Amino acid sequence: MGSEAFTEGAGLTTKGDLLVFSTLITRLPVGSDSQVLTADSSAASGLAWSDAAARLAIKTADQTFANDTLANIMGLSFSAAASTSYLVEAILLLSSNNTNADFKFFWSLPASATMFWDPVGEAIGGGGRVTTGWAAVTAASVAGALSTEATTIAIGALSGTQGFLFWAIVRNSTTAGTVQLQTAQNTSQAGTTTQVLKDSLLRYRKLN
């Protein structure tokens, strides 16, 4: 089809397609959801669709966890492409009605995916302390102490609202799938309400 047809839009076939120029006017197919159009000198048209620098998964409602059985934190997940690595950062708003309560965190990952992760710290005003993972490792054994996909990280809680932050590197294998953050009470406390609150979030960035 000649460039004259493209100037009238006849060469566009899909919602979101663009007309671009390389040595002639041609069609650039629309990218995937959340991708952005960027300059790319290696592409014939000088343009290409690519993943945005960072994406957010944001919790839209409070969620209660009443026992020590791990469950998905609704809204705090993302789709991981096959053979791709991601940097993940989490900012969690947590609440409990019992000073003896605690939390544990774990991940559900695609098949054969691996990860390194650990706490950054607790937000100012929090009363919890990390009891497993990096912060529980003595200074003499810090080297090589990163938590992995097999590690459950636990923190203490307080009666009130606290914050918890951590980072992770997720290395997905050849199976695309969902990276899902999970939580529960670390030690089941009858009658205790532990919550992950609205506006807790994951920020994730594709590395390669």
Coordinates of C-alpha atoms in Angstrom, one line a residue:
M1 CA 0.0 0.0 0.0
G2 CA 1.4 3.4 -1.0
S3 CA 2.0 6.3 1.4
E4 CA -0.9 8.1 -0.3
A5 CA -3.4 5.6 1.3
F6 CA -1.8 6.1 4.7
T7 CA -2.3 9.9 4.5
E8 CA -6.1 9.2 4.4
G9 CA -5.9 6.7 7.3
A10 CA -6.7 3.7 5.2
G11 CA -3.7 1.8 6.3
L12 CA -4.6 2.0 10.0
T13 CA -6.2 -1.2 11.2
T14 CA -6.4 -1.1 15.0
K15 CA -7.5 1.5 17.6
G16 CA -4.5 3.5 18.7
D17 CA -2.4 2.9 15.5
L18 CA -0.2 5.8 14.5
L19 CA 1.1 7.2 11.2
V20 CA 4.9 7.6 11.3
F21 CA 7.7 8.2 8.8
S22 CA 10.8 6.2 8.1
T23 CA 11.6 6.4 4.4
L24 CA 7.9 6.7 3.7
I25 CA 4.7 7.1 5.7
T26 CA 3.9 3.8 7.5
R27 CA 1.8 2.3 10.3
L28 CA 3.1 2.0 13.8
P29 CA 0.9 -0.6 15.6
V30 CA -0.5 0.5 19.0
G31 CA 1.5 -0.7 22.0
S32 CA 0.3 -2.7 25.1
D33 CA -1.6 -1.3 28.0
S34 CA 0.5 1.1 30.1
Q35 CA 3.3 1.3 27.5
V36 CA 4.6 4.7 26.4
L37 CA 5.9 6.0 23.0
T38 CA 9.6 6.8 23.1
A39 CA 12.3 7.8 20.7
D40 CA 14.3 4.8 19.6
S41 CA 17.0 5.3 17.0
S42 CA 17.3 1.6 16.4
A43 CA 13.7 1.4 15.2
A44 CA 12.9 2.0 11.5
S45 CA 10.6 5.0 12.3
G46 CA 12.7 6.3 15.2
L47 CA 9.8 5.5 17.6
A48 CA 8.9 2.5 19.7
W49 CA 6.5 1.5 22.4
S50 CA 8.2 0.6 25.8
D51 CA 7.2 0.0 29.4
A52 CA 6.8 3.1 31.5
A53 CA 9.6 3.8 33.9
A54 CA 7.6 2.8 36.9
R55 CA 4.1 1.6 37.6
L56 CA 1.9 1.5 40.7
A57 CA -0.4 -1.0 42.2
I58 CA -2.4 0.8 44.8
K59 CA -4.8 -0.7 47.4
T60 CA -8.2 0.9 47.2
A61 CA -9.8 -0.3 50.5
D62 CA -8.8 -1.5 53.9
Q63 CA -8.5 -5.3 54.3
T64 CA -8.6 -7.3 57.5
F65 CA -6.6 -10.4 58.3
A66 CA -7.9 -12.3 61.3
N67 CA -5.6 -15.3 61.6
D68 CA -2.1 -16.7 60.7
T69 CA -3.1 -18.1 57.3
L70 CA -1.4 -16.2 54.5
A71 CA -3.8 -14.5 52.1
N72 CA -3.4 -12.2 49.1
I73 CA -3.4 -8.5 49.8
M74 CA -6.0 -7.4 47.3
G75 CA -4.7 -4.8 44.8
L76 CA -1.0 -5.3 45.6
S77 CA 0.1 -7.4 42.6
F78 CA 1.3 -7.1 39.1
S79 CA 1.8 -9.1 35.9
A80 CA 5.4 -10.2 35.3
A81 CA 6.5 -11.0 31.8
A82 CA 8.5 -14.2 31.1
S83 CA 12.3 -14.0 31.4
T84 CA 12.1 -10.5 32.9
S85 CA 13.4 -8.9 36.1
Y86 CA 11.7 -6.2 38.2
L87 CA 12.6 -3.8 41.0
V88 CA 9.7 -3.6 43.5
E89 CA 9.3 -1.1 46.3
A90 CA 6.4 -1.3 48.8
I91 CA 4.9 1.3 51.2
L92 CA 2.5 -0.4 53.5
L93 CA 0.0 1.3 55.9
L94 CA -0.8 -1.2 58.7
S95 CA -3.2 -1.2 61.6
S96 CA -4.0 -3.3 64.6
N97 CA -6.1 -3.1 67.7
N98 CA -3.8 -5.1 69.9
T99 CA -0.3 -4.3 71.1
N100 CA 0.5 -8.1 71.1
A101 CA -0.4 -8.5 67.4
D102 CA 2.1 -9.0 64.6
F103 CA 2.3 -9.4 60.8
K104 CA 4.1 -11.7 58.4
F105 CA 4.6 -11.2 54.7
F106 CA 5.3 -13.5 51.8
W107 CA 5.0 -13.6 48.0
S108 CA 3.2 -15.7 45.5
L109 CA 5.3 -15.8 42.3
P110 CA 5.1 -17.3 38.8
A111 CA 6.6 -20.8 38.5
S112 CA 10.4 -20.9 39.0
A113 CA 10.6 -17.2 39.7
T114 CA 13.3 -16.1 42.2
M115 CA 13.7 -13.0 44.3
F116 CA 15.8 -11.1 46.8
W117 CA 13.9 -8.8 49.3
D118 CA 14.2 -7.2 52.7
P119 CA 12.9 -4.4 54.8
V120 CA 13.9 -0.8 54.3
G121 CA 12.6 0.2 57.8
E122 CA 9.4 1.2 59.5
A123 CA 7.7 4.5 59.0
I124 CA 8.0 7.2 61.6
G125 CA 5.2 6.7 64.2
G126 CA 5.3 2.9 63.9
G127 CA 5.8 0.7 66.9
G128 CA 6.6 -2.6 65.1
R129 CA 10.0 -4.2 64.8
V130 CA 11.2 -6.6 62.2
T131 CA 11.7 -10.0 63.7
T132 CA 12.8 -12.0 60.7
G133 CA 14.8 -11.1 57.6
W134 CA 17.6 -8.6 57.3
A135 CA 16.9 -6.6 60.4
A136 CA 17.0 -9.7 62.6
V137 CA 20.5 -10.7 61.4
T138 CA 23.4 -9.8 63.7
A139 CA 26.1 -7.5 62.5
A140 CA 28.6 -10.3 62.3
S141 CA 26.6 -12.2 59.8
V142 CA 25.1 -9.5 57.5
A143 CA 27.1 -10.6 54.5
G144 CA 24.9 -12.7 52.2
A145 CA 21.9 -12.3 54.4
L146 CA 19.3 -11.2 51.8
S147 CA 15.9 -12.8 52.1
T148 CA 14.7 -14.9 49.2
E149 CA 11.5 -16.1 47.7
A150 CA 11.4 -18.8 50.4
T151 CA 11.6 -16.2 53.2
T152 CA 8.7 -15.1 55.3
I153 CA 9.4 -11.7 57.0
A154 CA 7.6 -10.9 60.2
I155 CA 7.2 -7.7 62.2
G156 CA 5.7 -6.7 65.5
A157 CA 2.6 -4.5 65.6
L158 CA 1.1 -1.9 67.9
S159 CA -2.4 -0.7 68.8
G160 CA -2.8 1.9 66.1
T161 CA -1.4 2.7 62.6
Q162 CA 2.2 1.9 61.6
G163 CA 4.1 1.8 58.4
F164 CA 6.4 -0.8 56.8
L165 CA 8.7 -0.4 53.7
F166 CA 10.7 -2.9 51.8
W167 CA 12.3 -3.5 48.4
A168 CA 12.7 -6.6 46.2
I169 CA 14.3 -7.8 43.0
V170 CA 12.1 -10.3 41.2
R171 CA 13.7 -12.5 38.5
N172 CA 11.0 -14.2 36.5
S173 CA 11.7 -17.4 34.7
T174 CA 10.2 -18.5 31.4
T175 CA 6.6 -18.5 32.7
A176 CA 4.7 -15.2 32.7
G177 CA 2.4 -14.8 35.8
T178 CA 1.4 -12.7 38.7
V179 CA 3.6 -11.3 41.5
Q180 CA 1.3 -11.1 44.5
L181 CA 2.1 -9.8 48.0
Q182 CA 0.6 -11.8 50.9
T183 CA 0.2 -11.3 54.6
A184 CA -1.4 -12.7 57.8
Q185 CA -0.9 -12.5 61.5
N186 CA 2.4 -14.0 62.4
T187 CA 1.0 -15.5 65.5
S188 CA -2.8 -16.0 65.5
Q189 CA -4.4 -13.7 68.0
A190 CA -8.1 -14.5 68.7
G191 CA -10.3 -11.4 68.5
T192 CA -7.5 -9.2 67.1
T193 CA -8.0 -7.2 64.0
T194 CA -4.9 -6.6 61.8
Q195 CA -5.3 -4.6 58.6
V196 CA -3.5 -3.5 55.5
L197 CA -5.0 0.0 54.8
K198 CA -6.2 1.8 51.8
D199 CA -3.4 3.6 49.8
S200 CA -0.8 1.0 50.6
L201 CA 1.1 0.5 47.3
L202 CA 3.7 -1.4 45.2
R203 CA 5.9 0.5 42.8
Y204 CA 7.5 -1.8 40.2
R205 CA 9.9 -1.1 37.4
K206 CA 11.0 -3.5 34.6
L207 CA 14.8 -3.9 34.7
N208 CA 15.4 -6.1 31.6

